[in-house]
CSV table of C-alpha atoms in Angstrom, one decimal:
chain,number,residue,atom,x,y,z
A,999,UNK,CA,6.7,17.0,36.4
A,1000,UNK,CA,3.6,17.4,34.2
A,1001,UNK,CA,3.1,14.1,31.9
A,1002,UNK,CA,2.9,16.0,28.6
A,1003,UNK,CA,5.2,18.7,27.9
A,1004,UNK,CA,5.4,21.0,25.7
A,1005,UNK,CA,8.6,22.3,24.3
A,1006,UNK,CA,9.1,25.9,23.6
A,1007,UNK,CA,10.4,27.2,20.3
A,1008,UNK,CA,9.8,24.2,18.5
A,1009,UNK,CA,7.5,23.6,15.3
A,1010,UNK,CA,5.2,21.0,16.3
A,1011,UNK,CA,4.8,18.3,14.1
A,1012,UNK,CA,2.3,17.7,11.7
A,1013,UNK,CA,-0.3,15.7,12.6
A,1014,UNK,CA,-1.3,13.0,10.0
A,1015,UNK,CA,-4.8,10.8,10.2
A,1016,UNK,CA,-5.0,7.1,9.3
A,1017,UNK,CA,-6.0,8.5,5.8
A,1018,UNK,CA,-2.0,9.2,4.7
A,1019,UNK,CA,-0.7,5.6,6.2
A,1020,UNK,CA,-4.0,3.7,5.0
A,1021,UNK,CA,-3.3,5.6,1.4
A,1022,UNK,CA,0.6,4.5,1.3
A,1023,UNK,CA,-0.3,0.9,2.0
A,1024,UNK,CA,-2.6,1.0,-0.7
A,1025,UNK,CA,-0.4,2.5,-3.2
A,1026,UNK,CA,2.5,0.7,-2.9
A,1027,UNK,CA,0.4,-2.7,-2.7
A,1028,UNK,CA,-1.1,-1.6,-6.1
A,1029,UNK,CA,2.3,-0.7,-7.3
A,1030,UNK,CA,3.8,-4.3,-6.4
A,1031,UNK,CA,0.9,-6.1,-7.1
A,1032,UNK,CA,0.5,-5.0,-11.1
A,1033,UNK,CA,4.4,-4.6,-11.1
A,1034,UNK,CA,3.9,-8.6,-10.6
A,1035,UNK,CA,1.2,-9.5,-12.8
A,1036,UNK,CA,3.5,-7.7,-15.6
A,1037,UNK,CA,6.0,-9.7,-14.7
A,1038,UNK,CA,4.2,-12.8,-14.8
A,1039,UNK,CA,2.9,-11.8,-18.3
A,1040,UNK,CA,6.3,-10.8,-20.0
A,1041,UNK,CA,7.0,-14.5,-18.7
A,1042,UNK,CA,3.7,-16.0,-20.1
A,1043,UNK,CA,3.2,-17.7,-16.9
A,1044,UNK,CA,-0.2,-18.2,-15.2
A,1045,UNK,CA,-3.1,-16.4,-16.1
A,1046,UNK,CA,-5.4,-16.9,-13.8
A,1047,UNK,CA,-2.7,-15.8,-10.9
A,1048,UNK,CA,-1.9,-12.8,-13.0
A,1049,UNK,CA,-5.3,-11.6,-13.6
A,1050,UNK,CA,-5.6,-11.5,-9.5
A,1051,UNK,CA,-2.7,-9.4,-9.2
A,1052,UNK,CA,-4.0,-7.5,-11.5
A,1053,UNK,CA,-7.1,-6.9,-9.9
A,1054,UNK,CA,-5.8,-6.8,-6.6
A,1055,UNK,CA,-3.5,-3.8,-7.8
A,1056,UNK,CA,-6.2,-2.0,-9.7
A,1057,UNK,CA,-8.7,-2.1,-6.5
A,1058,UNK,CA,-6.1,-1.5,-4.2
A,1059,UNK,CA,-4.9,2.0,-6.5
A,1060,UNK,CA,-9.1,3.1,-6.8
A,1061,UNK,CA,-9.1,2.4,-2.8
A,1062,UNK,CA,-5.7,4.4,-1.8
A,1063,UNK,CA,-6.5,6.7,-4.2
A,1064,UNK,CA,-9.7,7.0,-2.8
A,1065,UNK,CA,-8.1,7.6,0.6
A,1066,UNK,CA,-5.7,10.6,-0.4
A,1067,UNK,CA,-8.8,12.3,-1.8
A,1068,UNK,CA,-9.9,12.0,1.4
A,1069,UNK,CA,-6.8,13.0,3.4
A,1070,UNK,CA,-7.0,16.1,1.4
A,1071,UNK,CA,-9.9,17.4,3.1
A,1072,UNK,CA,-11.6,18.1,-0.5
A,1073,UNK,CA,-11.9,15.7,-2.5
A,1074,UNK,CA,-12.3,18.3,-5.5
A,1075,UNK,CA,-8.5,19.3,-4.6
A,1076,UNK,CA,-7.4,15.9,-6.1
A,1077,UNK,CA,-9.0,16.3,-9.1
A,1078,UNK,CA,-7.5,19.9,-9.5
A,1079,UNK,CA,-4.5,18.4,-9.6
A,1080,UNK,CA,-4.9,16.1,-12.0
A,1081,UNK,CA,-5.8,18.7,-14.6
A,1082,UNK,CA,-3.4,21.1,-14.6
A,1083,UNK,CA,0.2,18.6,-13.9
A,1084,UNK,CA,3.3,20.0,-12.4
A,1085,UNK,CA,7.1,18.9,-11.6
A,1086,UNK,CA,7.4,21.3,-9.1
A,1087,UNK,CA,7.0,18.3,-5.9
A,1088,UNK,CA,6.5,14.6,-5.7
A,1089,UNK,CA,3.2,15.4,-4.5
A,1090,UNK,CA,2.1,17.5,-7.6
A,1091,UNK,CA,3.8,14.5,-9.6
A,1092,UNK,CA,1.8,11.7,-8.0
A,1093,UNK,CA,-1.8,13.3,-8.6
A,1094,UNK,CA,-1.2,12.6,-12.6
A,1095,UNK,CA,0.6,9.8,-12.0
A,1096,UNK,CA,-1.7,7.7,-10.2
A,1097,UNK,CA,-4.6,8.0,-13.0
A,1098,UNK,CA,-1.9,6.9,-15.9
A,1099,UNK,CA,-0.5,4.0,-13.6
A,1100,UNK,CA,-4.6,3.2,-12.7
A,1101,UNK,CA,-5.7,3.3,-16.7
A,1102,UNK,CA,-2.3,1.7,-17.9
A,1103,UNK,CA,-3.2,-1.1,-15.6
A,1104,UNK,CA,-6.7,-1.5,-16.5
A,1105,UNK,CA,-5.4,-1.7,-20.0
A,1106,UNK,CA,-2.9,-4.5,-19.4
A,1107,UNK,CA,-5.6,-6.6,-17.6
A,1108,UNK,CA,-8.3,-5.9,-20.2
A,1109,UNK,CA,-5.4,-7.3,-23.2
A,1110,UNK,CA,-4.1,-10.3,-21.0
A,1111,UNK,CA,-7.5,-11.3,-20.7
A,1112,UNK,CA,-8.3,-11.6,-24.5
A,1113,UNK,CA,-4.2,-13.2,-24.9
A,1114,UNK,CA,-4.2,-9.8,-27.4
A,1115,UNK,CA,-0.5,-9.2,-29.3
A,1116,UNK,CA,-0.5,-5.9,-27.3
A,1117,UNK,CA,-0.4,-7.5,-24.1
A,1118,UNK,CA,3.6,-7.7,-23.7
A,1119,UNK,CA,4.2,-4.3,-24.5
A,1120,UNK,CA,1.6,-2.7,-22.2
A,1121,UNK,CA,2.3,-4.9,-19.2
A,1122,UNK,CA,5.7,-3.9,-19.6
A,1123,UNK,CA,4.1,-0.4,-19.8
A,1124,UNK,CA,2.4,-0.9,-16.7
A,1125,UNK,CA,5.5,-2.2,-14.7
A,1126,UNK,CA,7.7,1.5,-15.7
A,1127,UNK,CA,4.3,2.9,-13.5
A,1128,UNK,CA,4.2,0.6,-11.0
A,1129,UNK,CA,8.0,1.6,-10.1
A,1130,UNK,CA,7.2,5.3,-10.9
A,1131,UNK,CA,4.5,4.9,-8.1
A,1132,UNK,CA,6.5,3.0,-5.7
A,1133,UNK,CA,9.3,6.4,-6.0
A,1134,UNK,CA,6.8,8.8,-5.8
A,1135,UNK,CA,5.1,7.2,-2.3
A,1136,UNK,CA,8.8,7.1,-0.6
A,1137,UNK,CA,9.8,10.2,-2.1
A,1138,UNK,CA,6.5,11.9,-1.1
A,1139,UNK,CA,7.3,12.3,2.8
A,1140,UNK,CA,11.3,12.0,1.8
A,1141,UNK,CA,11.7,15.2,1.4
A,1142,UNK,CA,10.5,16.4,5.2
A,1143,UNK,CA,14.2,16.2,6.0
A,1144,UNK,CA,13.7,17.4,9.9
A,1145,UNK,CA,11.7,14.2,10.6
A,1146,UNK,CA,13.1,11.3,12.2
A,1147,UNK,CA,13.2,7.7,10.2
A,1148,UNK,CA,12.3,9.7,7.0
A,1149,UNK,CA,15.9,10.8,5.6
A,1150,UNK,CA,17.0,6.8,5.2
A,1151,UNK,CA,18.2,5.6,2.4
A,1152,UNK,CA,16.6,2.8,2.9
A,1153,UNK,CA,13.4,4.0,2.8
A,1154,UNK,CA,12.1,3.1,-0.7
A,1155,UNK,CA,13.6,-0.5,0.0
A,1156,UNK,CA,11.6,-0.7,2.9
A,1157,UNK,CA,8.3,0.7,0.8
A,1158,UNK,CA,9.2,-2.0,-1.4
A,1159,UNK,CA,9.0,-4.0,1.1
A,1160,UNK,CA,5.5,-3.2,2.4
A,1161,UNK,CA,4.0,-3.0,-0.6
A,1162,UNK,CA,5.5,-6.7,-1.4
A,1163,UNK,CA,3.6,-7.8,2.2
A,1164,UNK,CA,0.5,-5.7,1.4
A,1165,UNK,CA,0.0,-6.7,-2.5
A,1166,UNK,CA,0.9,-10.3,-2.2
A,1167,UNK,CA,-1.4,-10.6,1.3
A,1168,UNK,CA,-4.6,-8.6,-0.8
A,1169,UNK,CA,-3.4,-11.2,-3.8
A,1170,UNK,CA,-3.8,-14.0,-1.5
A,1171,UNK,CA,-6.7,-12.9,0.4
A,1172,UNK,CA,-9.0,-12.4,-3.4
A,1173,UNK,CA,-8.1,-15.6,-4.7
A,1174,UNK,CA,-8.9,-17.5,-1.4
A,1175,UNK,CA,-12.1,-15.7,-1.3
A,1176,UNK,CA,-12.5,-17.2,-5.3
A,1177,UNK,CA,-11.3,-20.7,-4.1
A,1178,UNK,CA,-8.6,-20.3,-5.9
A,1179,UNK,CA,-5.4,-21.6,-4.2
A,1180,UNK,CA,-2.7,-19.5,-4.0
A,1181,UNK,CA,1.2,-19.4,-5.7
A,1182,UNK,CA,3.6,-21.0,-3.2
A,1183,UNK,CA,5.9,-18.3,-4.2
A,1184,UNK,CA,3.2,-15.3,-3.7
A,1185,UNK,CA,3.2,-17.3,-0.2
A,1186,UNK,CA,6.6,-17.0,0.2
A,1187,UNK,CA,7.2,-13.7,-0.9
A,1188,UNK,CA,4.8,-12.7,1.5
A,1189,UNK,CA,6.2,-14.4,4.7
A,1190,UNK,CA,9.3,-13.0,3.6
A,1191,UNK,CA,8.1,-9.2,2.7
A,1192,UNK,CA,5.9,-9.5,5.9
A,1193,UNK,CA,9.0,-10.6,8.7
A,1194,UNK,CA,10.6,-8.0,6.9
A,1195,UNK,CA,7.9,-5.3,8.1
A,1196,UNK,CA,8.3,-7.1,11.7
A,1197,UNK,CA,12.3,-6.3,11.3
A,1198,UNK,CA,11.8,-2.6,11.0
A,1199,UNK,CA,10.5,-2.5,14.6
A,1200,UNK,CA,14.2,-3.3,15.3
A,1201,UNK,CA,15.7,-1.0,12.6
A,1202,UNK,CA,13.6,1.9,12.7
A,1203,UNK,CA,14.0,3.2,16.6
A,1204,UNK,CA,10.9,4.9,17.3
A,1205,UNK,CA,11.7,8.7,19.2
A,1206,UNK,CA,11.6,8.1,22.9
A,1207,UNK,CA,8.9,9.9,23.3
A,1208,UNK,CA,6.2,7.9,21.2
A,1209,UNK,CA,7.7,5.2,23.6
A,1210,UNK,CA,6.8,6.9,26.6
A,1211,UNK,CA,3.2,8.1,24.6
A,1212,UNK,CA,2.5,4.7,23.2
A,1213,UNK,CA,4.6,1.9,24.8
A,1214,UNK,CA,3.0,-1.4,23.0
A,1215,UNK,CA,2.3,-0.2,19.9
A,1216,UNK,CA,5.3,-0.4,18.3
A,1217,UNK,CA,6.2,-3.9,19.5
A,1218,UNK,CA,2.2,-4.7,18.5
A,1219,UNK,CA,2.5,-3.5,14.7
A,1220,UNK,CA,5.7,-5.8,14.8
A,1221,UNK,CA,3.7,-8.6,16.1
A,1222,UNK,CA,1.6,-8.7,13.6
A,1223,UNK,CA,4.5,-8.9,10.5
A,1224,UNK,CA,5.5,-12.2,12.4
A,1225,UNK,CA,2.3,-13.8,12.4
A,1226,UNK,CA,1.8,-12.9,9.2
A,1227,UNK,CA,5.0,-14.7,8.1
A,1228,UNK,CA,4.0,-17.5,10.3
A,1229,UNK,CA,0.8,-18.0,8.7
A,1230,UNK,CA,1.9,-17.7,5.2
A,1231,UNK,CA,4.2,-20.7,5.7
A,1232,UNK,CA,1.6,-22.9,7.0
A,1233,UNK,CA,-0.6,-22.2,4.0
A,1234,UNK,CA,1.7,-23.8,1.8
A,1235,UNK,CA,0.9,-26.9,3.1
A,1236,UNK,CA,-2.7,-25.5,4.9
A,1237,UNK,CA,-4.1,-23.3,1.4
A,1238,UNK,CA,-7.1,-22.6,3.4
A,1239,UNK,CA,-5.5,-20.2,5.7
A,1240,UNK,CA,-4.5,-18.7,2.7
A,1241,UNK,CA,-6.9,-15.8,3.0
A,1242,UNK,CA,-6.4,-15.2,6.6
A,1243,UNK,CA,-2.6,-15.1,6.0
A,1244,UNK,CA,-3.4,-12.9,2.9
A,1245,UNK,CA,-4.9,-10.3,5.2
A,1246,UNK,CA,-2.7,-10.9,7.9
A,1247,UNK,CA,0.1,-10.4,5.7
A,1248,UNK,CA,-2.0,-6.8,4.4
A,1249,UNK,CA,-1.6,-6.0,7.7
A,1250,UNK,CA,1.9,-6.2,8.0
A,1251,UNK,CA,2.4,-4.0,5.8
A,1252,UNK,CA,-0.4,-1.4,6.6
A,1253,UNK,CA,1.4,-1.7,10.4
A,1254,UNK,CA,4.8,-0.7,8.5
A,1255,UNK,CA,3.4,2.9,7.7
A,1256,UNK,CA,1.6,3.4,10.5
A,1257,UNK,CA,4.5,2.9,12.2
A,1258,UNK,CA,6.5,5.0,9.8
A,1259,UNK,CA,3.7,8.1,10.2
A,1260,UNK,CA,3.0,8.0,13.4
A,1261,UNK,CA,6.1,6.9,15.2
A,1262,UNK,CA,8.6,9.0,13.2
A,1263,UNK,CA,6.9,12.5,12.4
A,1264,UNK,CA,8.6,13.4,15.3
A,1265,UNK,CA,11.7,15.8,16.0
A,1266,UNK,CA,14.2,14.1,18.6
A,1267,UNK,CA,13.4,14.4,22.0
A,1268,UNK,CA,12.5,12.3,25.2
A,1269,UNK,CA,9.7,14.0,26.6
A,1270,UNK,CA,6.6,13.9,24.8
A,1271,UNK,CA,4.1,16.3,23.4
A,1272,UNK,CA,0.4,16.2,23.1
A,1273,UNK,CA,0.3,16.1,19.2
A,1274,UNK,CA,2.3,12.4,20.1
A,1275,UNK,CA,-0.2,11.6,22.1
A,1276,UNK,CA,-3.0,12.7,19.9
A,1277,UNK,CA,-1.7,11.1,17.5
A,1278,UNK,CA,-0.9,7.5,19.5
A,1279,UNK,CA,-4.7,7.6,20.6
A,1280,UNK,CA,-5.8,8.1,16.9
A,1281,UNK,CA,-4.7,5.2,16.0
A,1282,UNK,CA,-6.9,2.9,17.6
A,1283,UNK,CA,-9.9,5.2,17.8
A,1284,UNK,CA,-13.2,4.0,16.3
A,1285,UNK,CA,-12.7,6.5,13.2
A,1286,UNK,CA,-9.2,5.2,11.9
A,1287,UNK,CA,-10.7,1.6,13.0
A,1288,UNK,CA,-13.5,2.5,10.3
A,1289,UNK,CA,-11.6,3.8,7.8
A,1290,UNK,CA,-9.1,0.8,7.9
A,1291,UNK,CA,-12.7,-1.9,7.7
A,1292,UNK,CA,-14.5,0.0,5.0
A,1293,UNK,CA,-11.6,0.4,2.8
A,1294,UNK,CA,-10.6,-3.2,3.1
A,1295,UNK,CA,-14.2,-4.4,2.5
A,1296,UNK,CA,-14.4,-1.7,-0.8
A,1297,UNK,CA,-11.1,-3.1,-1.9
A,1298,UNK,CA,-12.1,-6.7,-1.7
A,1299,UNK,CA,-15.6,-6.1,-3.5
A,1300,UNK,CA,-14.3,-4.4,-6.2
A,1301,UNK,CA,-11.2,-6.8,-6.9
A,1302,UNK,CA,-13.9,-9.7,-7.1
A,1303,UNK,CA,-15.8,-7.8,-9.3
A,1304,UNK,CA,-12.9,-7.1,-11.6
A,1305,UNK,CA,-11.4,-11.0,-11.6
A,1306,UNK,CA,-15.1,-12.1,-12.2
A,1307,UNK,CA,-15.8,-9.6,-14.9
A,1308,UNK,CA,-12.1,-10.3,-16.9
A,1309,UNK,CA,-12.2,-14.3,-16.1
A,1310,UNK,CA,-15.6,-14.0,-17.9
A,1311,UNK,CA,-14.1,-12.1,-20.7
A,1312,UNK,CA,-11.3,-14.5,-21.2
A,1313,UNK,CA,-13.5,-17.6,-21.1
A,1314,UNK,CA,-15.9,-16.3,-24.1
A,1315,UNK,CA,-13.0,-14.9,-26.2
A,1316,UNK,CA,-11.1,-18.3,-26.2
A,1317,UNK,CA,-14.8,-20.1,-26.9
A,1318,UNK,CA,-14.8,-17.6,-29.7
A,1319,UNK,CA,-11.4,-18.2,-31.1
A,1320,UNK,CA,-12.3,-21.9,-30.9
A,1321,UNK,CA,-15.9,-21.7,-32.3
C-alpha cells in the first residue's frame, strides 16, 4: 500500500501557511490584551500594568495584521479592503475592523496616559472592538462547515482562550523585559488560559490521518501549554522567569492554532494525503520558523517602544499638572 494516498473525488483541502495561525494568535492576543487594559481602566486600577497591555495589544494587532497582509499574497489586497467595507463575510468585515479596533486602541492608551476625562469612555470603546475582533477571528474559518474541529460551538471559547494564553504571556514577557514585575493574576490567568490550550489536545481529536502524517506534533503543541502553566506558577513566587513564562505562555497559545489549522483543515478519513503531509512538514520548516522569530522580535520592539514612549508622556504631564 503506497504511504500517501490520494483519494478520488474529493476536494482537497486548502492548504494554509504559518501566516493564517501566526496572524490568529496575534489577533486574538491583541484583542484580550486591550480588552484587559480597558478593564483595568474602567476599574482605575494600575497604570503602569495597563499601559503594558495596552501596548502589548497594540504591537501584537500591527504584527498580526502585518501577517494577514502577508497571507494575502499582496499586501495591496489588504488595503483594498479597507477602503471600500462590506458585510457580505467575516473576512470583508475584519479588514475595516481591525484598523478601528488598532486606532480605538491607540487612542485609549494615548488618554490613560495623560489620566484625560475621556479615558473611561474610550477604553470602554476599545473593549466593544476587542470582543468584535475576537468574533470575527473564530467566525472567520467558522463558516468552512466541511472541516473537521471548525463547526464547534466551542470554538470562540477556545479563541478566547488562546488569546487569554497569548496576550497575558506577550503582557508578561514586555514588562519582564522593562523590569517590571508582573500581576499575580496576569500570571494566573495565563497558567490557567495556557493548560487550557494543552486540554484541547484532548478535546479537539486530530483526523487520523494528521496522526499517521505527523504523530508527535500534536502531543508536542500540547506540551508546550503545560509548561507554560508550570512556569507561570513558579513566577509568582520566581518573577524573573516571568518573561520566559510570558513567552512560553505566547506559545501556548500560538500552538492552539496551529493545531487548529493544520490539524483540522482536513475532511475525515484515515489514510492521509500529500497536502497533510505538506502541510505537517511546513510547520517546522526554516520559513514558518522565521516567520514565527521575526514577528515575535517586531512585536516585542515595538511594544517597548510604545510603553517607553506613553510612560514618558505620563511622567511629564503629571510634572506638569504639578508644576
Amino acid at each position: 500500500m503506497p504511504r500517501v494516498i490520494e483519494l478520488v473525488n474529493v476536494p482537497p483541502a486548502i492548504t494554509w501557511e504559518i501566516l493564517e495561525p501566526l496572524a490568529l494568535a496575534l489577533l486574538t492576543s491583541a484583542a484580550v490584551a486591550v480588552l484587559l487594559a480597558g478593564v483595568l481602566v474602567l476599574a482605575g486600577r494600575s497604570g503602569e500594568g495597563r499601559r503594558t497591555l495596552f501596548a502589548t495589544g497594540i504591537a501584537s494587532a500591527m504584527t498580526g495584521m502585518g501577517a494577514l497582509a502577508l497571507s494575502l499574497g499582496n499586501p495591496f489586497h489588504l488595503y483594498m479592503f479597507m477602503i471600500s467595507p462590506a458585510f457580505s463575510s467575516w473576512t470583508t468585515i475584519g479588514t475595516f475592523l481591525l484598523p478601528v479596533f488598532l486606532g480605538m486602541s491607540l487612542l485609549a492608551l494615548y488618554l490613560d496616559a495623560g489620566d484625560d476625562g475621556m479615558a473611561r469612555p474610550v477604553a470602554g470603546l476599545a473593549i466593544l472592538f476587542a470582543l468584535g475582533v475576537l468574533v470575527y477571528a473564530s467566525r472567520e474559518i467558522g463558516y468552512l462547515k466541511g472541516r473537521v474541529m471548525w463547526t464547534s460551538a466551542m470554538l470562540p471559547f477556545g479563541f478566547a482562550l488562546a488569546g487569554l494564553s497569548g496576550g497575558a504571556g506577550l503582557a508578561a514577557l514586555l514588562g519582564g523585559l522593562r523590569r517590571q514585575a508582573a500581576p499575580g493574576w496576569l500570571l494566573l490567568a495565563m497558567s490557567g488560559a495556557s493548560l487550557a490550550c494543552a486540554g484541547a489536545g484532548f478535546l479537539l481529536t486530530p483526523p487520523e490521518g494528521y496522526v499517521l502524517a505527523a504523530p508527535g506534533v500534536w502531543n508536542a503543541l500540547s506540551l508546550i501549554g503545560v509548561v507554560g502553566a508550570v512556569l507561570g506558577l513558579i513566577a509568582l513566587k520566581a518573577r524573573g522567569l516571568a518573561s520566559l513564562a510570558g513567552l512560553v505562555g505566547y506559545g501556548a497559545g500560538l500552538g492552539f492554532f496551529v493545531r487548529l489549522i493544520f490539524l483540522g483543515q482536513a475532511v475525515p478519513r484515515k489514510s492521509f494525503t500529500a497536502v497533510d503531509a505538506g502541510a505537517a512538514a511546513h510547520l517546522v520548516s526554516a520559513q514558518s520558523l522565521l516567520s514565527i522569530a521575526g514577528s515575535l522580535v517586531f512585536l516585542v520592539g515595538l511594544g517597548l517602544v510604545l510603553k517607553s514612549l506613553f510612560s514618558n508622556v505620563a511622567t511629564a504631564r503629571k510634572e506638569h499638572s504639578h508644576g
